[in-house]
Coordinates of C-alpha atoms and ligand atoms in Angstrom, one line a residue:
M27 CA 25.2 -51.3 11.5
T28 CA 27.0 -52.9 14.0
H29 CA 31.1 -52.6 13.9
S30 CA 31.3 -56.5 14.6
Y31 CA 28.8 -57.0 11.9
Q32 CA 30.8 -54.2 9.0
L33 CA 33.6 -56.0 10.0
F34 CA 32.2 -59.3 9.1
R35 CA 30.8 -58.1 5.9
I36 CA 34.2 -56.6 4.9
A37 CA 35.8 -59.9 5.8
K38 CA 33.2 -61.9 3.7
A39 CA 33.5 -59.8 0.8
A40 CA 37.6 -59.7 0.7
C41 CA 37.2 -64.0 1.1
M42 CA 34.8 -64.5 -1.6
A43 CA 36.9 -62.2 -3.8
L44 CA 40.0 -64.3 -3.0
C45 CA 38.0 -67.3 -3.4
L46 CA 36.8 -66.3 -7.0
G47 CA 40.2 -65.0 -7.9
I48 CA 38.7 -61.6 -8.6
A49 CA 40.6 -58.6 -8.5
T50 CA 39.7 -56.2 -6.0
T51 CA 40.5 -52.5 -5.3
A52 CA 40.0 -51.2 -1.7
S53 CA 39.0 -47.5 -1.8
A54 CA 40.3 -45.3 0.4
E55 CA 36.9 -46.2 2.8
S56 CA 36.7 -49.2 4.2
D57 CA 32.8 -49.6 3.6
I58 CA 33.7 -49.3 -0.1
R59 CA 34.1 -52.5 -2.1
V60 CA 35.1 -52.8 -5.8
R61 CA 35.5 -56.2 -7.3
H62 CA 36.6 -56.0 -10.9
L63 CA 34.7 -58.5 -13.3
T64 CA 36.1 -58.2 -16.5
S65 CA 38.4 -55.7 -17.6
E66 CA 35.4 -53.4 -18.1
Q67 CA 32.8 -54.6 -15.5
N68 CA 33.2 -53.8 -12.1
I69 CA 30.7 -53.9 -8.9
V70 CA 31.3 -51.5 -6.2
T71 CA 29.6 -52.8 -2.9
I72 CA 28.5 -50.2 0.0
S73 CA 28.8 -51.5 3.3
E74 CA 27.7 -48.2 5.5
A75 CA 24.0 -46.5 4.9
R76 CA 25.2 -43.0 4.0
K77 CA 23.7 -40.1 2.0
Y78 CA 26.0 -39.9 -0.8
L79 CA 28.6 -41.7 -2.9
L80 CA 30.7 -39.2 -4.5
L81 CA 31.7 -40.2 -8.0
P82 CA 34.9 -38.6 -9.1
V83 CA 34.8 -37.2 -12.7
Q84 CA 37.2 -36.2 -15.3
D85 CA 35.6 -34.8 -18.1
S86 CA 37.6 -36.0 -20.8
A87 CA 36.9 -39.4 -19.8
P88 CA 34.7 -41.6 -21.6
E89 CA 31.3 -42.2 -20.3
A90 CA 31.0 -45.5 -17.8
Q91 CA 27.4 -46.9 -17.4
V92 CA 26.3 -47.2 -13.8
T93 CA 23.4 -49.2 -12.6
I94 CA 22.4 -49.3 -8.9
V95 CA 21.4 -52.7 -7.9
K96 CA 19.3 -54.3 -4.9
D97 CA 18.7 -58.2 -4.1
N98 CA 20.1 -58.8 -7.6
M99 CA 17.7 -56.2 -9.5
P100 CA 18.6 -53.1 -11.1
V101 CA 17.0 -50.1 -9.3
G102 CA 16.1 -47.6 -11.5
V103 CA 17.2 -46.9 -14.9
A104 CA 21.0 -47.0 -15.5
F105 CA 23.0 -43.4 -16.1
N106 CA 26.4 -42.6 -17.5
V107 CA 29.1 -41.1 -15.4
R108 CA 32.6 -40.0 -16.9
L109 CA 34.4 -41.5 -13.9
A110 CA 38.0 -40.5 -13.7
R111 CA 40.5 -42.4 -15.1
E112 CA 43.6 -40.3 -14.6
R113 CA 42.8 -37.3 -12.4
V114 CA 39.3 -36.1 -10.6
D115 CA 38.2 -32.7 -12.0
Y116 CA 35.3 -32.8 -9.7
Y117 CA 32.7 -35.0 -7.9
V118 CA 29.1 -35.7 -8.3
P119 CA 26.6 -37.2 -5.6
L120 CA 25.0 -40.4 -6.1
E121 CA 22.3 -40.5 -3.5
L122 CA 22.0 -43.2 -1.3
S123 CA 19.6 -42.5 1.4
A124 CA 16.8 -44.1 -0.6
Y125 CA 18.7 -47.5 0.0
E126 CA 19.1 -46.8 3.7
G127 CA 19.9 -49.3 5.6
D128 CA 20.4 -51.7 2.9
D129 CA 23.2 -53.4 0.9
V130 CA 23.2 -51.6 -2.2
S131 CA 25.8 -52.7 -5.1
I132 CA 26.7 -50.8 -7.9
N133 CA 27.2 -52.2 -11.3
V134 CA 30.0 -50.0 -13.2
M135 CA 30.5 -51.1 -17.1
G136 CA 32.9 -49.6 -19.6
L137 CA 35.7 -48.7 -16.9
P138 CA 39.1 -50.6 -16.6
A139 CA 40.6 -51.7 -12.9
Q140 CA 43.5 -49.4 -13.3
A141 CA 41.2 -46.3 -13.3
F142 CA 41.8 -43.5 -10.9
C143 CA 38.3 -43.4 -10.0
W144 CA 38.4 -46.8 -7.8
K145 CA 40.7 -45.2 -5.3
H146 CA 38.7 -42.4 -5.2
L147 CA 35.1 -42.9 -4.2
K148 CA 34.4 -41.3 -1.0
L149 CA 30.9 -41.8 1.2
S150 CA 29.4 -38.6 2.6
D151 CA 26.4 -37.5 4.2
T152 CA 26.9 -33.8 2.8
F153 CA 28.0 -32.4 -1.3
D154 CA 29.7 -29.2 -0.9
L155 CA 27.9 -26.5 -3.2
T156 CA 30.2 -24.0 -2.3
N157 CA 30.9 -22.2 -5.5
R158 CA 34.3 -22.8 -7.0
E159 CA 33.8 -20.6 -10.1
K160 CA 35.2 -17.4 -10.7
F161 CA 33.1 -16.9 -13.9
R162 CA 30.0 -17.9 -12.2
P163 CA 27.4 -15.1 -12.8
L164 CA 26.3 -13.6 -9.8
Y165 CA 22.6 -12.6 -10.7
H166 CA 21.7 -15.1 -13.3
H167 CA 20.4 -18.4 -12.5
T168 CA 23.1 -21.3 -12.6
P169 CA 22.9 -25.1 -11.7
L170 CA 24.8 -25.1 -8.4
F171 CA 26.4 -28.0 -10.2
G172 CA 26.4 -30.1 -13.6
W173 CA 25.4 -29.4 -16.7
M174 CA 22.7 -26.8 -17.8
N175 CA 20.6 -26.2 -21.3
D176 CA 17.0 -25.4 -21.9
P177 CA 15.0 -23.6 -19.5
N178 CA 11.9 -25.8 -19.0
G179 CA 8.3 -26.0 -17.5
M180 CA 8.7 -22.1 -16.1
F181 CA 5.3 -21.3 -14.5
Y182 CA 4.2 -18.9 -11.9
K183 CA 2.1 -19.4 -9.0
D184 CA 1.4 -17.7 -5.8
G185 CA 4.4 -15.2 -6.1
V186 CA 6.8 -17.7 -6.8
Y187 CA 8.3 -18.3 -10.7
H188 CA 9.2 -21.9 -11.0
L189 CA 12.1 -22.7 -13.3
Y190 CA 13.2 -26.3 -14.9
F191 CA 16.0 -26.9 -16.7
Q192 CA 17.2 -29.7 -18.5
H193 CA 20.2 -30.8 -16.5
N194 CA 22.8 -33.3 -16.1
P195 CA 23.0 -34.1 -12.2
Y196 CA 26.1 -36.6 -12.8
G197 CA 28.5 -34.2 -14.6
S198 CA 29.1 -31.0 -16.2
L199 CA 28.5 -32.4 -20.1
W200 CA 25.3 -32.9 -21.4
G201 CA 23.8 -36.7 -20.3
N202 CA 21.1 -38.3 -18.3
M203 CA 18.6 -35.1 -19.3
S204 CA 16.3 -34.8 -16.1
W205 CA 14.6 -32.0 -14.9
G206 CA 16.5 -30.0 -11.8
H207 CA 14.2 -27.1 -10.2
S208 CA 14.8 -23.8 -9.0
V209 CA 12.3 -21.2 -7.7
S210 CA 12.5 -17.1 -7.2
T211 CA 10.3 -14.6 -5.9
D212 CA 12.0 -11.4 -8.3
L213 CA 13.5 -13.5 -11.1
V214 CA 16.8 -12.5 -10.0
N215 CA 17.4 -14.8 -6.9
W216 CA 17.2 -18.2 -7.3
E217 CA 17.0 -21.1 -4.9
F218 CA 17.9 -24.5 -6.5
Q219 CA 15.1 -27.0 -5.3
G220 CA 16.3 -30.8 -6.8
I221 CA 15.7 -33.0 -9.5
P222 CA 12.0 -33.7 -9.2
I223 CA 11.9 -35.3 -12.9
R224 CA 14.3 -38.0 -13.6
P225 CA 14.5 -40.5 -16.5
D226 CA 12.4 -43.8 -16.5
A227 CA 11.8 -46.9 -19.0
W228 CA 10.3 -44.5 -22.0
G229 CA 13.5 -42.3 -21.7
T230 CA 15.1 -39.5 -20.6
I231 CA 13.3 -35.9 -19.8
F232 CA 14.0 -33.7 -22.7
S233 CA 12.4 -30.2 -22.8
G234 CA 9.0 -29.2 -22.2
S235 CA 6.4 -27.2 -20.3
A236 CA 4.2 -26.7 -17.2
V237 CA 0.8 -25.6 -17.1
I238 CA -1.6 -24.9 -13.9
D239 CA -4.4 -27.1 -14.3
H240 CA -7.2 -24.9 -12.6
E241 CA -10.2 -26.6 -13.8
N242 CA -9.0 -30.4 -13.1
T243 CA -9.1 -30.8 -16.8
A244 CA -7.0 -33.8 -16.7
G245 CA -8.2 -35.4 -13.5
F246 CA -5.1 -35.0 -11.1
G247 CA -6.5 -32.4 -8.8
K248 CA -7.8 -29.0 -8.9
G249 CA -5.1 -26.5 -9.4
A250 CA -2.3 -29.5 -10.3
I251 CA 0.9 -28.6 -12.0
V252 CA 1.1 -30.5 -14.9
A253 CA 4.5 -30.8 -16.9
I254 CA 4.4 -31.9 -20.3
Y255 CA 7.9 -33.2 -21.3
T256 CA 9.8 -35.5 -24.1
S257 CA 10.8 -38.8 -23.3
D258 CA 13.9 -39.4 -25.3
K259 CA 14.9 -42.9 -26.1
P260 CA 17.9 -43.6 -28.4
S261 CA 18.3 -47.3 -28.9
S262 CA 19.7 -49.6 -31.8
W263 CA 16.3 -50.1 -33.0
G264 CA 15.2 -46.8 -33.9
S265 CA 15.4 -43.8 -31.4
S266 CA 12.0 -42.5 -30.6
Q267 CA 10.8 -39.5 -29.0
S268 CA 7.2 -38.8 -27.5
Q269 CA 5.7 -36.9 -25.1
S270 CA 4.6 -37.8 -21.3
I271 CA 3.2 -35.9 -18.6
A272 CA 3.6 -35.4 -14.8
Y273 CA 1.6 -33.8 -12.4
S274 CA 2.6 -32.1 -8.8
L275 CA 0.1 -31.5 -6.1
D276 CA 2.5 -29.8 -4.1
N277 CA 3.3 -26.3 -6.3
G278 CA 5.7 -28.3 -8.4
Q279 CA 8.5 -29.8 -5.9
T280 CA 7.7 -33.2 -6.7
F281 CA 6.0 -35.0 -9.9
T282 CA 4.1 -38.2 -10.2
K283 CA 4.6 -39.7 -13.5
Y284 CA 1.0 -40.9 -15.3
E285 CA 0.5 -44.1 -15.6
G286 CA -0.5 -43.8 -19.3
N287 CA 2.5 -42.4 -20.6
P288 CA 3.6 -41.6 -23.4
V289 CA 0.4 -39.4 -24.2
L290 CA 1.9 -38.5 -27.8
T291 CA 3.6 -40.6 -29.9
S292 CA 4.8 -40.1 -33.6
D293 CA 5.5 -43.2 -36.1
S294 CA 7.5 -41.0 -38.6
R295 CA 9.2 -38.2 -36.8
R296 CA 12.8 -38.9 -35.0
D297 CA 12.7 -35.3 -34.1
F298 CA 9.6 -35.0 -32.1
R299 CA 10.2 -33.1 -29.2
D300 CA 10.1 -30.0 -27.1
P301 CA 5.8 -29.7 -26.1
K302 CA 4.7 -26.0 -25.0
V303 CA 1.3 -26.1 -23.8
F304 CA -1.2 -23.4 -23.4
W305 CA -4.9 -23.3 -22.4
Y306 CA -6.8 -21.4 -25.4
A307 CA -9.5 -19.7 -23.7
P308 CA -11.9 -18.9 -26.6
G309 CA -11.8 -22.7 -27.8
K310 CA -11.9 -23.9 -24.1
H311 CA -9.3 -26.3 -25.0
W312 CA -5.2 -26.8 -24.1
V313 CA -2.6 -26.2 -27.4
M314 CA 0.3 -28.1 -27.9
I315 CA 3.5 -26.7 -30.1
L316 CA 5.8 -28.9 -30.5
S317 CA 8.8 -29.0 -33.2
A318 CA 8.9 -31.7 -35.7
G319 CA 12.1 -31.5 -38.0
H320 CA 11.9 -28.6 -39.7
E321 CA 8.5 -27.8 -38.5
A322 CA 6.4 -27.1 -35.9
Q323 CA 3.1 -29.2 -35.2
L324 CA 0.1 -28.0 -33.4
F325 CA -2.3 -30.5 -31.5
S326 CA -5.3 -29.7 -29.0
S327 CA -6.6 -31.3 -26.1
T328 CA -9.3 -31.3 -23.6
N329 CA -7.8 -33.1 -21.0
L330 CA -4.1 -33.0 -21.5
K331 CA -4.2 -36.8 -21.9
E332 CA -5.6 -37.1 -25.6
W333 CA -4.1 -35.0 -28.5
K334 CA -5.5 -34.5 -31.6
H335 CA -3.1 -33.0 -34.7
E336 CA -4.8 -29.8 -35.9
S337 CA -1.9 -28.3 -38.3
S338 CA 1.8 -28.2 -39.0
F339 CA 3.6 -24.9 -39.6
G340 CA 7.0 -24.1 -40.7
A341 CA 7.7 -25.0 -44.7
K342 CA 9.5 -22.3 -46.6
Q343 CA 9.3 -20.4 -43.3
G344 CA 12.3 -18.4 -41.6
S345 CA 15.6 -20.1 -40.8
H346 CA 15.8 -24.0 -41.8
S347 CA 19.5 -25.0 -41.7
G348 CA 18.9 -26.9 -38.7
V349 CA 15.9 -28.4 -36.8
W350 CA 13.6 -26.5 -35.1
E351 CA 13.3 -26.8 -31.2
C352 CA 11.6 -25.5 -28.2
P353 CA 9.2 -23.6 -29.9
D354 CA 6.2 -21.4 -28.2
L355 CA 3.4 -19.7 -29.0
V356 CA 1.9 -16.4 -27.2
E357 CA 0.0 -13.3 -27.6
L358 CA 1.3 -9.9 -27.1
P359 CA 0.0 -6.6 -27.3
I360 CA 0.9 -4.4 -30.0
E361 CA 2.5 -1.0 -28.0
G362 CA 0.7 1.9 -28.1
T363 CA -2.2 0.4 -29.6
K364 CA -5.2 -1.9 -28.6
E365 CA -4.3 -4.8 -31.1
K366 CA -2.3 -8.1 -30.3
R367 CA -0.4 -10.6 -32.5
W368 CA 0.4 -14.2 -31.8
V369 CA 4.1 -14.6 -31.9
F370 CA 5.6 -18.2 -32.8
I371 CA 9.1 -18.3 -31.3
C372 CA 11.3 -20.6 -32.8
N373 CA 14.4 -21.7 -31.8
V374 CA 17.1 -23.5 -34.8
N375 CA 20.2 -25.1 -34.1
P376 CA 22.1 -24.8 -36.5
G377 CA 21.4 -21.6 -38.4
G378 CA 22.0 -18.6 -36.1
P379 CA 22.9 -15.1 -37.9
F380 CA 26.2 -15.8 -36.4
G381 CA 26.5 -19.6 -36.3
G382 CA 25.3 -22.3 -33.9
S383 CA 21.7 -21.9 -31.7
A384 CA 19.7 -19.0 -32.2
A385 CA 15.8 -17.9 -31.5
Q386 CA 13.7 -16.5 -34.5
Y387 CA 10.1 -15.4 -34.2
F388 CA 6.8 -15.1 -36.7
I389 CA 4.2 -12.8 -35.6
G390 CA 0.8 -13.9 -37.1
S391 CA -2.6 -15.0 -36.1
F392 CA -4.1 -17.9 -34.5
D393 CA -7.4 -19.7 -34.3
G394 CA -6.7 -22.1 -31.8
K395 CA -6.0 -24.3 -34.3
T396 CA -3.7 -23.0 -37.1
F397 CA -0.9 -20.3 -36.6
T398 CA -0.8 -18.4 -40.1
N399 CA 2.4 -15.9 -40.4
E400 CA 1.7 -12.3 -41.6
A401 CA 5.2 -11.8 -42.9
P402 CA 6.2 -15.1 -44.8
T403 CA 9.6 -14.5 -46.2
E404 CA 11.7 -12.5 -43.5
T405 CA 13.7 -14.2 -40.6
K406 CA 13.8 -12.0 -37.3
W407 CA 15.6 -12.8 -34.5
M408 CA 14.9 -12.3 -31.2
D409 CA 18.4 -11.8 -29.7
W410 CA 21.4 -10.6 -32.2
G411 CA 24.2 -11.9 -30.0
K412 CA 25.4 -15.6 -29.9
D413 CA 24.2 -16.7 -26.4
N414 CA 20.4 -16.9 -26.5
Y415 CA 18.8 -20.0 -26.8
A416 CA 15.6 -22.1 -26.2
T417 CA 14.3 -19.2 -25.2
V418 CA 10.7 -20.0 -24.0
T419 CA 7.6 -17.9 -21.6
F420 CA 6.4 -18.6 -18.3
S421 CA 3.0 -20.0 -17.9
N422 CA 0.4 -17.8 -15.9
A423 CA 2.8 -15.1 -15.3
P424 CA 1.2 -12.3 -13.4
D425 CA -0.3 -9.2 -14.7
G426 CA -0.7 -10.3 -18.2
R427 CA 2.8 -10.2 -18.6
V428 CA 4.5 -12.6 -21.2
I429 CA 7.9 -13.4 -19.7
A430 CA 10.4 -15.3 -21.8
M431 CA 14.0 -16.7 -20.3
G432 CA 16.5 -18.4 -22.7
W433 CA 19.5 -20.5 -22.1
M434 CA 22.7 -17.9 -22.4
S435 CA 24.7 -20.3 -24.3
N436 CA 25.3 -21.5 -28.0
I437 CA 25.4 -25.4 -28.8
Q438 CA 28.3 -25.0 -30.8
Y439 CA 30.8 -24.1 -27.9
Q440 CA 28.7 -25.0 -24.3
P441 CA 30.5 -28.2 -23.6
S442 CA 34.0 -26.2 -23.7
L443 CA 33.1 -23.2 -21.9
P444 CA 35.9 -22.7 -19.5
T445 CA 34.0 -23.9 -16.0
R446 CA 34.0 -27.1 -14.2
Q447 CA 31.5 -27.3 -11.1
Y448 CA 29.0 -26.1 -13.7
R449 CA 28.1 -25.6 -17.1
G450 CA 25.2 -23.0 -18.3
A451 CA 23.4 -19.6 -17.2
N452 CA 20.4 -18.3 -18.3
T453 CA 19.5 -14.8 -19.3
I454 CA 18.0 -12.5 -17.2
A455 CA 14.2 -12.7 -17.4
R456 CA 12.8 -10.2 -20.5
D457 CA 9.1 -9.0 -20.7
L458 CA 7.6 -9.2 -24.4
T459 CA 5.9 -6.9 -26.4
L460 CA 5.3 -6.0 -30.0
Y461 CA 6.1 -2.5 -31.6
R462 CA 5.5 -1.3 -35.0
K463 CA 8.5 0.7 -37.0
N464 CA 7.8 1.8 -40.3
G465 CA 5.0 -0.4 -41.2
D466 CA 6.4 -3.4 -40.0
L467 CA 5.9 -5.7 -36.6
F468 CA 9.2 -6.6 -34.2
L469 CA 9.5 -8.2 -31.2
K470 CA 10.8 -6.1 -28.0
S471 CA 12.2 -7.9 -25.7
A472 CA 13.1 -5.6 -22.4
P473 CA 14.8 -6.6 -19.4
A474 CA 12.1 -7.5 -16.9
K475 CA 11.0 -4.6 -14.8
E476 CA 12.3 -6.8 -11.5
M477 CA 15.9 -6.2 -12.7
E478 CA 15.4 -2.3 -11.6
K479 CA 14.8 -3.5 -8.1
A480 CA 17.9 -5.7 -8.2
R481 CA 19.9 -2.7 -8.3
G482 CA 22.2 -1.9 -5.7
A483 CA 24.4 1.2 -5.2
K484 CA 24.6 3.9 -8.2
K485 CA 27.3 5.6 -9.5
A486 CA 26.5 8.3 -11.8
F487 CA 28.6 10.2 -14.2
P488 CA 28.0 14.3 -15.4
T489 CA 26.8 14.4 -18.9
F490 CA 29.9 14.9 -21.2
T491 CA 30.5 15.1 -25.0
V492 CA 32.7 12.9 -27.0
K493 CA 34.6 14.4 -29.6
K494 CA 37.5 12.2 -30.0
S495 CA 37.7 9.9 -27.1
H496 CA 36.8 9.8 -23.5
S497 CA 37.6 7.4 -21.0
I498 CA 36.0 6.3 -17.4
T499 CA 38.0 4.5 -15.0
P500 CA 37.1 3.2 -12.5
L501 CA 33.5 2.2 -13.6
L502 CA 33.4 0.9 -10.0
D503 CA 35.5 0.9 -7.1
D504 CA 35.1 -2.3 -5.9
N505 CA 34.1 -4.1 -8.9
K506 CA 32.9 -7.7 -9.0
G507 CA 31.9 -8.1 -12.7
A508 CA 28.3 -8.0 -11.6
Y509 CA 26.8 -4.4 -12.7
E510 CA 24.1 -2.8 -14.9
L511 CA 25.4 0.5 -17.2
T512 CA 22.6 2.9 -18.7
M513 CA 23.2 5.5 -20.5
N514 CA 21.8 8.1 -23.4
I515 CA 23.5 9.1 -26.7
R516 CA 22.4 11.9 -28.7
N517 CA 24.4 11.7 -32.0
H518 CA 25.5 15.0 -33.3
G519 CA 27.0 14.0 -36.8
A520 CA 28.9 10.9 -35.9
S521 CA 29.3 8.0 -38.2
R522 CA 30.4 5.6 -35.3
I523 CA 29.7 5.7 -32.2
A524 CA 32.2 3.2 -30.2
F525 CA 32.6 2.5 -27.0
T526 CA 34.6 -0.4 -25.0
L527 CA 34.6 -2.0 -21.9
S528 CA 37.9 -3.4 -20.8
N529 CA 40.2 -4.0 -18.0
D530 CA 44.1 -3.9 -17.1
K531 CA 44.7 -6.9 -18.7
G532 CA 44.3 -5.5 -22.1
E533 CA 41.3 -7.7 -22.5
K534 CA 38.1 -5.9 -24.1
V535 CA 34.7 -5.8 -25.6
L536 CA 34.3 -3.3 -28.6
M537 CA 30.6 -2.0 -29.0
Y538 CA 29.8 0.4 -31.5
Y539 CA 27.3 1.6 -34.0
D540 CA 27.9 1.7 -37.5
V541 CA 25.3 5.1 -38.2
Q542 CA 25.8 4.7 -42.2
R543 CA 24.6 0.9 -42.1
K544 CA 22.4 1.2 -39.1
K545 CA 23.8 -1.1 -37.2
F546 CA 25.0 -2.2 -33.5
V547 CA 28.2 -4.3 -33.4
M548 CA 29.7 -6.3 -30.7
E549 CA 33.3 -7.8 -31.0
R550 CA 34.2 -10.0 -28.2
S551 CA 37.8 -11.7 -30.2
E552 CA 39.8 -10.0 -27.4
S553 CA 37.5 -10.3 -24.5
G554 CA 39.7 -12.5 -22.2
L555 CA 39.9 -16.2 -22.8
T556 CA 38.6 -17.2 -26.0
D557 CA 40.8 -19.9 -27.3
F558 CA 38.7 -22.6 -25.6
S559 CA 36.6 -23.0 -29.4
R560 CA 37.3 -21.6 -32.6
D561 CA 33.5 -20.6 -32.8
F562 CA 33.9 -18.5 -29.6
P563 CA 35.6 -15.5 -30.9
A564 CA 33.1 -13.4 -32.8
L565 CA 31.7 -10.3 -33.9
T566 CA 28.1 -10.0 -34.0
A567 CA 25.7 -7.2 -35.1
A568 CA 22.0 -6.0 -34.9
P569 CA 20.0 -3.8 -37.2
V570 CA 18.8 -0.8 -35.6
H571 CA 16.2 1.7 -36.4
N572 CA 17.5 5.1 -34.4
T573 CA 21.3 5.9 -34.2
D574 CA 20.0 9.6 -33.6
N575 CA 18.9 9.6 -29.7
I576 CA 19.8 6.2 -28.2
Q577 CA 19.0 4.4 -24.9
L578 CA 21.1 1.6 -24.1
R579 CA 21.1 -0.8 -20.7
I580 CA 23.9 -3.4 -20.6
F581 CA 23.9 -6.0 -18.2
V582 CA 27.7 -7.3 -17.1
D583 CA 28.0 -10.5 -14.9
R584 CA 31.3 -12.0 -14.6
S585 CA 30.5 -13.9 -17.7
S586 CA 28.2 -12.1 -19.7
I587 CA 27.1 -9.3 -21.3
E588 CA 23.6 -8.5 -22.7
V589 CA 22.8 -5.2 -24.1
F590 CA 19.1 -4.0 -24.5
G591 CA 18.9 -1.1 -27.0
D592 CA 15.8 1.4 -27.1
G593 CA 14.2 -0.2 -24.0
G594 CA 14.7 -3.7 -26.0
E595 CA 13.8 -2.9 -29.6
Y596 CA 17.2 -4.9 -30.4
V597 CA 18.7 -7.4 -27.7
M598 CA 22.3 -8.8 -28.0
T599 CA 23.3 -11.4 -25.5
N600 CA 27.3 -12.8 -25.6
L601 CA 29.1 -15.0 -23.1
V602 CA 32.5 -13.4 -22.4
Y603 CA 35.3 -15.0 -19.9
P604 CA 37.8 -12.0 -18.7
S605 CA 40.5 -12.8 -16.4
E606 CA 39.4 -9.9 -14.0
P607 CA 36.3 -7.3 -14.3
Y608 CA 36.2 -4.8 -17.1
N609 CA 36.5 -1.6 -15.0
T610 CA 37.3 0.9 -17.8
L611 CA 35.0 2.2 -20.2
T612 CA 36.1 4.6 -23.0
F613 CA 34.2 6.0 -25.6
E614 CA 35.7 7.2 -29.2
T615 CA 33.8 8.7 -32.3
V616 CA 34.9 9.2 -36.2
G617 CA 32.9 12.0 -37.9
G618 CA 30.7 14.2 -35.6
N619 CA 30.5 13.9 -32.1
Y620 CA 27.9 12.9 -29.5
E621 CA 26.5 13.6 -26.5
V622 CA 26.6 11.0 -23.1
K623 CA 23.8 11.5 -20.7
N624 CA 22.6 9.8 -17.9
L625 CA 25.6 7.5 -17.7
N626 CA 25.0 5.7 -14.5
V627 CA 26.7 2.2 -13.1
Y628 CA 24.6 0.3 -10.9
K629 CA 26.3 -2.5 -8.8
L630 CA 23.9 -6.1 -9.1
K631 CA 24.7 -7.4 -5.8
Ligands
FRU27 C1 17.5 -27.9 -27.4 C2 17.5 -29.3 -27.1 C3 15.9 -30.0 -27.2 C4 15.8 -30.8 -26.2 C5 16.5 -30.6 -25.4 C6 17.8 -31.6 -24.7 O1 18.9 -27.6 -26.7 O2 18.0 -30.1 -28.0 O3 15.2 -30.0 -28.4 O4 14.8 -31.2 -26.0 O5 17.8 -29.4 -25.5 O6 18.6 -31.4 -23.7

């Protein structure tokens, strides 16, 4: 655009505003004009072709509705942004490159002329993704910016793990649900790829799964990646949730939505979402399991487009304090045998053992149509901490592995977590198997074997016996708060085996085994920042089978602790926000003594 043409347009816009008596705000940049039509409607006009319009966000502001307009027509669907009213917490990028060279107007509803935002809009060709958060984990996946909840559409192909995620690209609170995309070759180092599935006329893009259509059953192409997700459309005429599909012919980088969407609807269900699809080889058909209020429904299909209801599961089974979400159904081997069982993973919110959201599971059989629970009365939890939700598994994982990942948070308080640039993290990847104890079957979640390859420098400590207490400090000389602790504990009559991670600020996380009650406990009430939510301070407890010869792996990553006992027979994942890394480990005992062997601290990253 020439300079004189630009001047002409600015003059024209100013003149039009004056003639019409419309209030205008000159933003800090002359290429952005803002006209305030009413106390709530505003039009932003951009007269310079740049990659991004950077929108100033204030988390505590109400949502304003933003629509891009070209030739007097809306382009795409409207989205909501908490545009700054009194101060700027951070910026989010609105991509303008698609309209290159064209005039773009942006209609903003629900924001007054006095709002702080108007003078702080910025045009830019870059968006700064440098980390600004001290609590951002180093070896867990997080979105580079914006909100994240459930992992979606995870699949493995040609040496690459793909992780999509529930993402708000326009703020660090929930909204505008889209699928963000990251990839990794080692399940530890993730690289953000973009936002390949965005809201459309059928709604925002809720959770779902992805499969590789090896046999071209859907007709999109042999080996196409097909994503199956929920289209969520809230409206004053009645909200609807339906299932839609999109396919990718470039290994999951970009997706084309199927023109026949939605492919599965429900007349009666308001909660009808989170389809997990897999190929059922014996029956040569696809199976979809999705959550429908307090139950899971199973459907079958031969082409991913037409679905037949086969069965429902859930009545009187497990925890029902809240709705069931993000179900998964996987076949797992029973360790030490040639047997296998089907495991139905079922996330529930609220209703977790320590409040809020959590993942339960049922073990049984599946004939391609119906899942039958073998132990109908018992509720079993995948993780005994507060922060592992929406756990699902990768499609097409290599070597027959079943690899799960969860959203490392709790719906109770994720909106208040003390980060801004982003909100939300994933757990480390976990290898799932089954094990038998005292005649009963349980799910084992072991740290994915890739976690061993991620280990850096090791600090090894000699064997010692805890007769009263024993303190180790510093755990690491250059402690960045991202490490793995391993140890073996042999109990000689102690009734309480306790160890505390702490820092010089007196912030601490107490962990202990209550030998009589056969429980492993973690207490995070004094772990650091905890007062951002009354649901955050917590004591979580896991039942354990063994307190004689304990094997532990503990993953600490700036704002999280994941404990894997006895190879993953029990797992506890809890977020923590210490003002500096925990660098002291103090052991204490009650009753007898215990021996600590193979205590190692590995730097991770
Ligand atoms: C679970 C969930 C899903 C839904 C998604 C929306 O956290 O509520 O049921 O698809 O989040 O973001």
